[in-house]
Every structure is written in structure tokens, then in C-alpha cells.
């Protein structure tokens, strides 16, 4: 697997198929797969969270989650040709779990979002084992959350606390968890529950989902400006470190 460095952050050149193909091996051996999204926001804000960057460096799969990452790779003559969106990867993991009767644990999001998502997942993925869930506003301590997850020993753990909380939580607790596949999934529970709409077809077709989400949520509007900052930062870093 080839890896590219963007402004000091590693991103792996891989596809959905590459990742899914490796799942059975990780589940069988009990080795830990950490499928972590790398996107412009993380690269722009990464300096403020050095432990997150360190966690990404130590992860097994650093997915190119964003068309900006593909663009920088192209401009620097790299190998990343295809985006691996965190949301789509989660869907592929859920499909795998359904086909193979694997067990999944869901940690994060508002309690009502979590409840509505689980209700939908039960219908859409009837053979998947929903081993447990904890909402993202729980008063449980890290150790208690880890205990609850370990008691059911799930194959997959999806964690939806947003950046940087989800990566920080994983960084603190990864070693203590008996789980094979970990994924940080940001706002995916909100979309799967139906509380947040997916972008219209036009935005999806041109890989502009991030733009739709930024425009439709005033809290995220500032993220629009992160893309040019990310492009500038990554290209400058590449010039200096080539
Ligand atoms: N969240 C949470 N606990 C927190 C903060 C956030 O469970 O303390 C959840 C929030 O409810 C949402 C998700 O984390 O479901 C973050 O979504 P956002 O769209 O901000 O993340 P992104 O996709 O941009 O990483």
C-alpha cells in the first residue's frame, strides 16, 4: 500500500475493495484495523491536536476522505486517484457485517439520533448483530464505556463524536478495547438516522457533499474556507519537502 504525506499527515492510497478484502483477516486474528478519515479539516486544524496526528500516523488505514485530498495528490503527481468517503465506507462495513452476521457497536451522537438509527439498521441489515450502543453525551467515564464494549466483544466499533473528540477517544482507549475494526464516522449517525439529509444528487455527483453540508449548517460555514487553506498548506509543504 502506497502512502502520501500531506502537510505532514499520512494518507494511504487505497480503495473500498482493498479495505473490505482485509476485514476477515483482522476479525480472524483479532488484530486491530483502524480506518481513520483524513480530510482537509484534519490537516488544517491538525497542529492544534498533535495527539490526533500521532494517532493517524499509527493507524492501519488512513483513508483519503475528501475530493481535496485527491486533488492535492493529482497536483503533486501522487497515486491517490479515488476518494474513500467515511460515510460510504461505513455502509460497506455494515453490508459486510450483514452478510457475515458480524457484531457491531455504535458509540456517539444524540440519544434520539442513535435510537432512530438503530431502528433503521435493524430493518436494513437484519442479519447484522447490533451488540450495543452508547450515545455521545453519556455521563459514563472512559473506563465504563470500554467495559461495556468489551463485555460484548464486537467485531466493529463505529465512533461518532466528531473531530477531534472521536480520534482523541480512540487514541486514549484503543489498547484497552477488544474490537477488530474501528472507524471514526463523524456525523454519519445523523445521516443514517434520517435526522440530517444526504446532499442532493448534484452535490454527490461532483463530490461536493462537504460544500452542501457547510452551506446547510451555519455552524459549519467556516469549513468552506478550509479547502483553499488546505490546498495552499499542502502544496507549500510539498514544495519545501520534495
Ligand atoms: N457528538 C457527540 N458528542 C459530542 C460532540 C458531538 O456525540 O460531545 C456527535 C454529534 O451529535 C454528531 C457528531 O458527533 O452526531 C459530529 O458530527 P459533525 O457533523 O460535527 O462531524 P463531522 O462529520 O464534521 O466530523
Coordinates of C-alpha atoms and ligand atoms in Angstrom, one line a residue:
X1 CA 0.0 0.0 0.0
X2 CA 1.4 3.4 -1.0
X3 CA 1.3 6.3 1.4
X4 CA 1.4 10.0 0.6
X5 CA 2.3 12.7 3.1
X6 CA 0.1 15.9 3.0
X7 CA 1.4 18.7 5.2
X8 CA 3.0 16.1 7.4
X9 CA -0.1 13.9 7.7
X10 CA 0.0 10.4 6.1
X11 CA -2.8 9.4 3.7
X12 CA -3.0 5.9 2.2
X13 CA -3.6 5.1 -1.5
X14 CA -6.4 2.5 -1.2
X15 CA -9.9 1.7 -2.4
X16 CA -13.1 0.4 -0.6
X17 CA -12.3 -3.0 -2.1
X18 CA -8.8 -3.0 -0.6
X19 CA -10.2 -2.3 2.9
X20 CA -13.1 -4.8 2.8
X21 CA -10.9 -7.5 1.5
X22 CA -8.7 -7.3 4.6
X23 CA -11.6 -7.3 7.1
X24 CA -11.9 -11.2 7.5
X25 CA -8.2 -11.4 8.3
X26 CA -8.4 -8.7 11.0
X27 CA -11.5 -10.3 12.6
X28 CA -9.9 -13.8 12.5
X29 CA -6.6 -12.8 14.0
X30 CA -8.0 -10.2 16.4
X31 CA -5.5 -7.7 15.1
X32 CA -6.9 -4.1 15.1
X33 CA -7.8 -2.3 11.9
X34 CA -8.1 1.5 12.4
X35 CA -9.9 3.0 9.4
X36 CA -9.5 6.7 10.1
X37 CA -10.6 9.6 7.8
X38 CA -8.1 12.1 6.6
X39 CA -9.7 15.2 5.3
X40 CA -8.8 18.9 4.7
X41 CA -10.2 19.9 8.2
X42 CA -7.9 17.5 10.0
X43 CA -4.9 18.7 8.0
X44 CA -5.7 22.4 8.5
X45 CA -6.5 22.0 12.3
X46 CA -4.1 19.2 13.0
X47 CA -1.4 21.4 14.6
X48 CA -3.8 22.2 17.5
X49 CA -4.2 18.4 18.1
X50 CA -0.8 16.8 17.8
X51 CA -2.1 13.6 19.6
X52 CA -4.6 13.2 16.7
X53 CA -1.9 13.4 14.1
X54 CA 0.2 10.9 16.1
X55 CA -2.9 8.6 16.2
X56 CA -3.3 8.9 12.4
X57 CA 0.3 8.1 11.9
X58 CA -0.1 4.9 13.9
X59 CA -3.4 3.9 12.2
X60 CA -3.5 1.0 9.8
X61 CA -5.8 2.6 7.2
X62 CA -5.7 6.4 6.7
X63 CA -8.5 6.9 4.2
X64 CA -8.4 9.8 1.6
X65 CA -11.8 11.2 2.7
X66 CA -12.4 14.2 0.5
X67 CA -12.0 15.4 -3.0
X68 CA -9.4 18.0 -1.8
X69 CA -7.1 15.1 -0.9
X70 CA -7.5 13.6 -4.4
X71 CA -6.8 17.0 -5.9
X72 CA -3.6 17.6 -4.0
X73 CA -2.4 14.1 -4.9
X74 CA -3.1 14.8 -8.5
X75 CA -1.3 18.2 -8.4
X76 CA 1.7 16.7 -6.7
X77 CA 1.8 13.7 -9.1
X78 CA 0.8 11.3 -6.4
X79 CA -1.1 8.0 -6.7
X80 CA -4.4 8.7 -4.9
X81 CA -7.0 8.6 -7.7
X82 CA -10.1 7.8 -5.8
X83 CA -11.8 9.3 -2.7
X84 CA -12.8 6.9 0.0
X85 CA -15.6 8.6 1.8
X86 CA -16.0 7.8 5.5
X87 CA -19.8 7.5 5.1
X88 CA -19.6 5.2 2.2
X89 CA -17.0 3.0 3.9
X90 CA -19.3 2.7 6.9
X91 CA -22.1 1.5 4.6
X92 CA -19.7 -1.1 3.1
X93 CA -18.7 -2.3 6.6
X94 CA -22.4 -2.6 7.6
X95 CA -23.1 -4.6 4.4
X96 CA -20.2 -6.9 5.3
X97 CA -21.5 -7.2 8.8
X98 CA -24.9 -8.1 7.5
X99 CA -23.6 -10.7 5.0
X100 CA -21.3 -12.3 7.6
X101 CA -23.5 -11.9 10.7
X102 CA -20.8 -9.9 12.4
X103 CA -21.4 -7.8 15.5
X104 CA -21.3 -4.0 15.7
X105 CA -21.2 -1.5 18.5
X106 CA -22.2 2.1 18.0
X107 CA -20.9 5.0 20.1
X108 CA -21.8 8.6 19.6
X109 CA -24.5 11.1 18.5
X110 CA -27.6 12.4 20.4
X111 CA -29.6 9.7 22.1
X112 CA -32.6 10.2 19.8
X113 CA -30.4 10.1 16.7
X114 CA -28.8 6.9 18.0
X115 CA -32.2 5.3 18.7
X116 CA -33.6 6.2 15.3
X117 CA -30.5 5.0 13.5
X118 CA -30.6 1.6 15.3
X119 CA -34.2 1.2 14.4
X120 CA -33.4 1.7 10.7
X121 CA -30.3 -0.5 10.8
X122 CA -32.3 -3.4 12.3
X123 CA -34.6 -3.3 9.3
X124 CA -31.9 -2.7 6.6
X125 CA -29.3 -5.1 8.0
X126 CA -31.3 -7.8 9.7
X127 CA -28.5 -10.4 9.9
X128 CA -26.0 -7.9 11.5
X129 CA -25.8 -8.3 15.3
X130 CA -26.2 -4.9 17.0
X131 CA -24.1 -5.8 20.0
X132 CA -24.7 -2.5 21.8
X133 CA -24.7 1.3 21.7
X134 CA -23.9 4.3 23.9
X135 CA -24.8 7.9 23.0
X136 CA -22.2 10.6 22.6
X137 CA -23.5 12.7 25.5
X138 CA -23.3 9.9 28.1
X139 CA -22.0 10.7 31.6
X140 CA -20.1 7.3 31.7
X141 CA -16.4 7.6 32.1
X142 CA -13.9 6.2 29.5
X143 CA -13.3 3.0 31.6
X144 CA -17.0 2.3 31.9
X145 CA -17.5 2.8 28.1
X146 CA -14.6 0.5 27.4
X147 CA -16.0 -2.2 29.8
X148 CA -19.4 -2.1 28.2
X149 CA -17.9 -2.5 24.7
X150 CA -15.5 -5.3 25.9
X151 CA -18.4 -7.2 27.6
X152 CA -19.9 -7.8 24.1
X153 CA -16.6 -8.1 22.2
X154 CA -17.9 -6.7 18.9
X155 CA -16.2 -7.1 15.5
X156 CA -16.8 -3.5 14.6
X157 CA -16.9 -0.3 16.6
X158 CA -18.2 2.9 14.9
X159 CA -17.5 6.0 16.8
X160 CA -19.4 9.3 16.0
X161 CA -18.2 12.1 18.3
X162 CA -16.9 14.4 15.6
X163 CA -13.3 15.6 15.0
X164 CA -11.2 15.7 17.2
X165 CA -13.2 14.0 20.0
X166 CA -13.6 10.7 18.3
X167 CA -9.9 10.4 17.4
X168 CA -8.8 11.5 20.9
X169 CA -11.1 9.0 22.5
X170 CA -9.7 6.2 20.3
X171 CA -6.2 7.3 20.9
X172 CA -6.8 7.0 24.7
X173 CA -8.6 3.7 24.6
X174 CA -7.6 1.7 21.6
X175 CA -5.2 -0.6 23.5
X176 CA -7.9 -1.5 26.1
X177 CA -10.6 -2.4 23.6
X178 CA -11.3 -6.0 22.4
X179 CA -12.5 -5.0 18.9
X180 CA -11.2 -5.8 15.5
X181 CA -12.3 -3.0 13.2
X182 CA -12.5 0.7 14.3
X183 CA -13.9 3.6 12.3
X184 CA -14.4 7.2 13.2
X185 CA -17.5 8.3 11.4
X186 CA -18.2 12.0 12.3
X187 CA -21.8 12.9 11.5
X188 CA -22.7 9.6 9.8
X189 CA -25.2 8.5 12.6
X190 CA -27.1 11.8 11.9
X191 CA -27.5 10.9 8.2
X192 CA -28.2 7.2 8.8
X193 CA -30.9 8.1 11.3
X194 CA -32.6 10.4 8.8
X195 CA -32.1 13.4 11.1
X196 CA -29.8 15.0 8.6
X197 CA -30.4 14.7 4.8
X198 CA -27.7 13.5 2.5
X199 CA -26.7 16.0 -0.1
X200 CA -28.8 16.2 -3.4
X201 CA -27.6 14.2 -6.4
X202 CA -25.9 17.1 -8.0
X203 CA -23.6 17.7 -5.0
X204 CA -22.9 13.9 -4.7
X205 CA -22.0 13.6 -8.4
X206 CA -19.4 16.3 -8.2
X207 CA -18.1 15.2 -4.8
X208 CA -19.3 18.4 -3.3
X209 CA -21.1 16.9 -0.3
X210 CA -18.9 18.8 2.1
X211 CA -20.0 22.1 0.4
X212 CA -23.7 21.2 0.8
X213 CA -23.2 20.3 4.4
X214 CA -21.3 23.5 5.1
X215 CA -23.9 25.6 3.3
X216 CA -26.9 24.0 5.0
X217 CA -25.5 24.3 8.6
X218 CA -24.5 27.7 9.8
X219 CA -22.2 26.1 12.4
X220 CA -20.1 24.6 9.5
X221 CA -20.0 27.6 7.2
X222 CA -16.4 28.4 8.1
X223 CA -15.3 25.0 6.7
X224 CA -15.7 26.3 3.2
X225 CA -12.6 28.4 3.7
X226 CA -10.6 25.4 4.9
X227 CA -10.3 23.9 1.4
X228 CA -8.2 26.8 -0.1
X229 CA -6.1 26.9 3.1
X230 CA -5.7 23.1 2.9
X231 CA -4.6 23.3 -0.8
X232 CA -2.2 26.1 -0.1
X233 CA -0.7 24.4 3.0
X234 CA -0.3 21.0 1.3
X235 CA 1.2 22.3 -1.9
X236 CA 3.6 24.6 0.0
X237 CA 4.6 21.7 2.3
X238 CA 5.2 19.6 -0.8
X239 CA 7.4 22.2 -2.4
X240 CA 9.5 22.5 0.7
X241 CA 9.8 18.8 1.4
X242 CA 10.1 17.3 -2.0
Ligands
LIG1 N1 -21.2 14.4 19.1 C1 -21.3 13.6 20.2 N2 -20.8 14.0 21.4 C2 -20.1 15.2 21.5 C3 -20.0 16.0 20.3 C4 -20.5 15.6 19.1 O1 -21.9 12.5 20.1 O2 -19.6 15.5 22.6 C5 -21.8 14.0 17.8 C6 -22.8 14.9 17.2 O3 -24.0 14.7 17.8 C7 -22.8 14.4 15.8 C8 -21.3 14.0 15.6 O4 -20.8 13.8 16.9 O5 -23.6 13.3 15.6 C9 -20.4 15.0 14.9 O6 -20.9 15.4 13.7 P1 -20.2 16.5 12.8 O7 -21.1 16.7 11.7 O8 -19.8 17.7 13.6 O9 -18.9 15.8 12.5 P2 -18.0 15.6 11.2 O10 -18.8 14.7 10.3 O11 -17.9 17.0 10.6 O12 -16.8 15.1 11.7

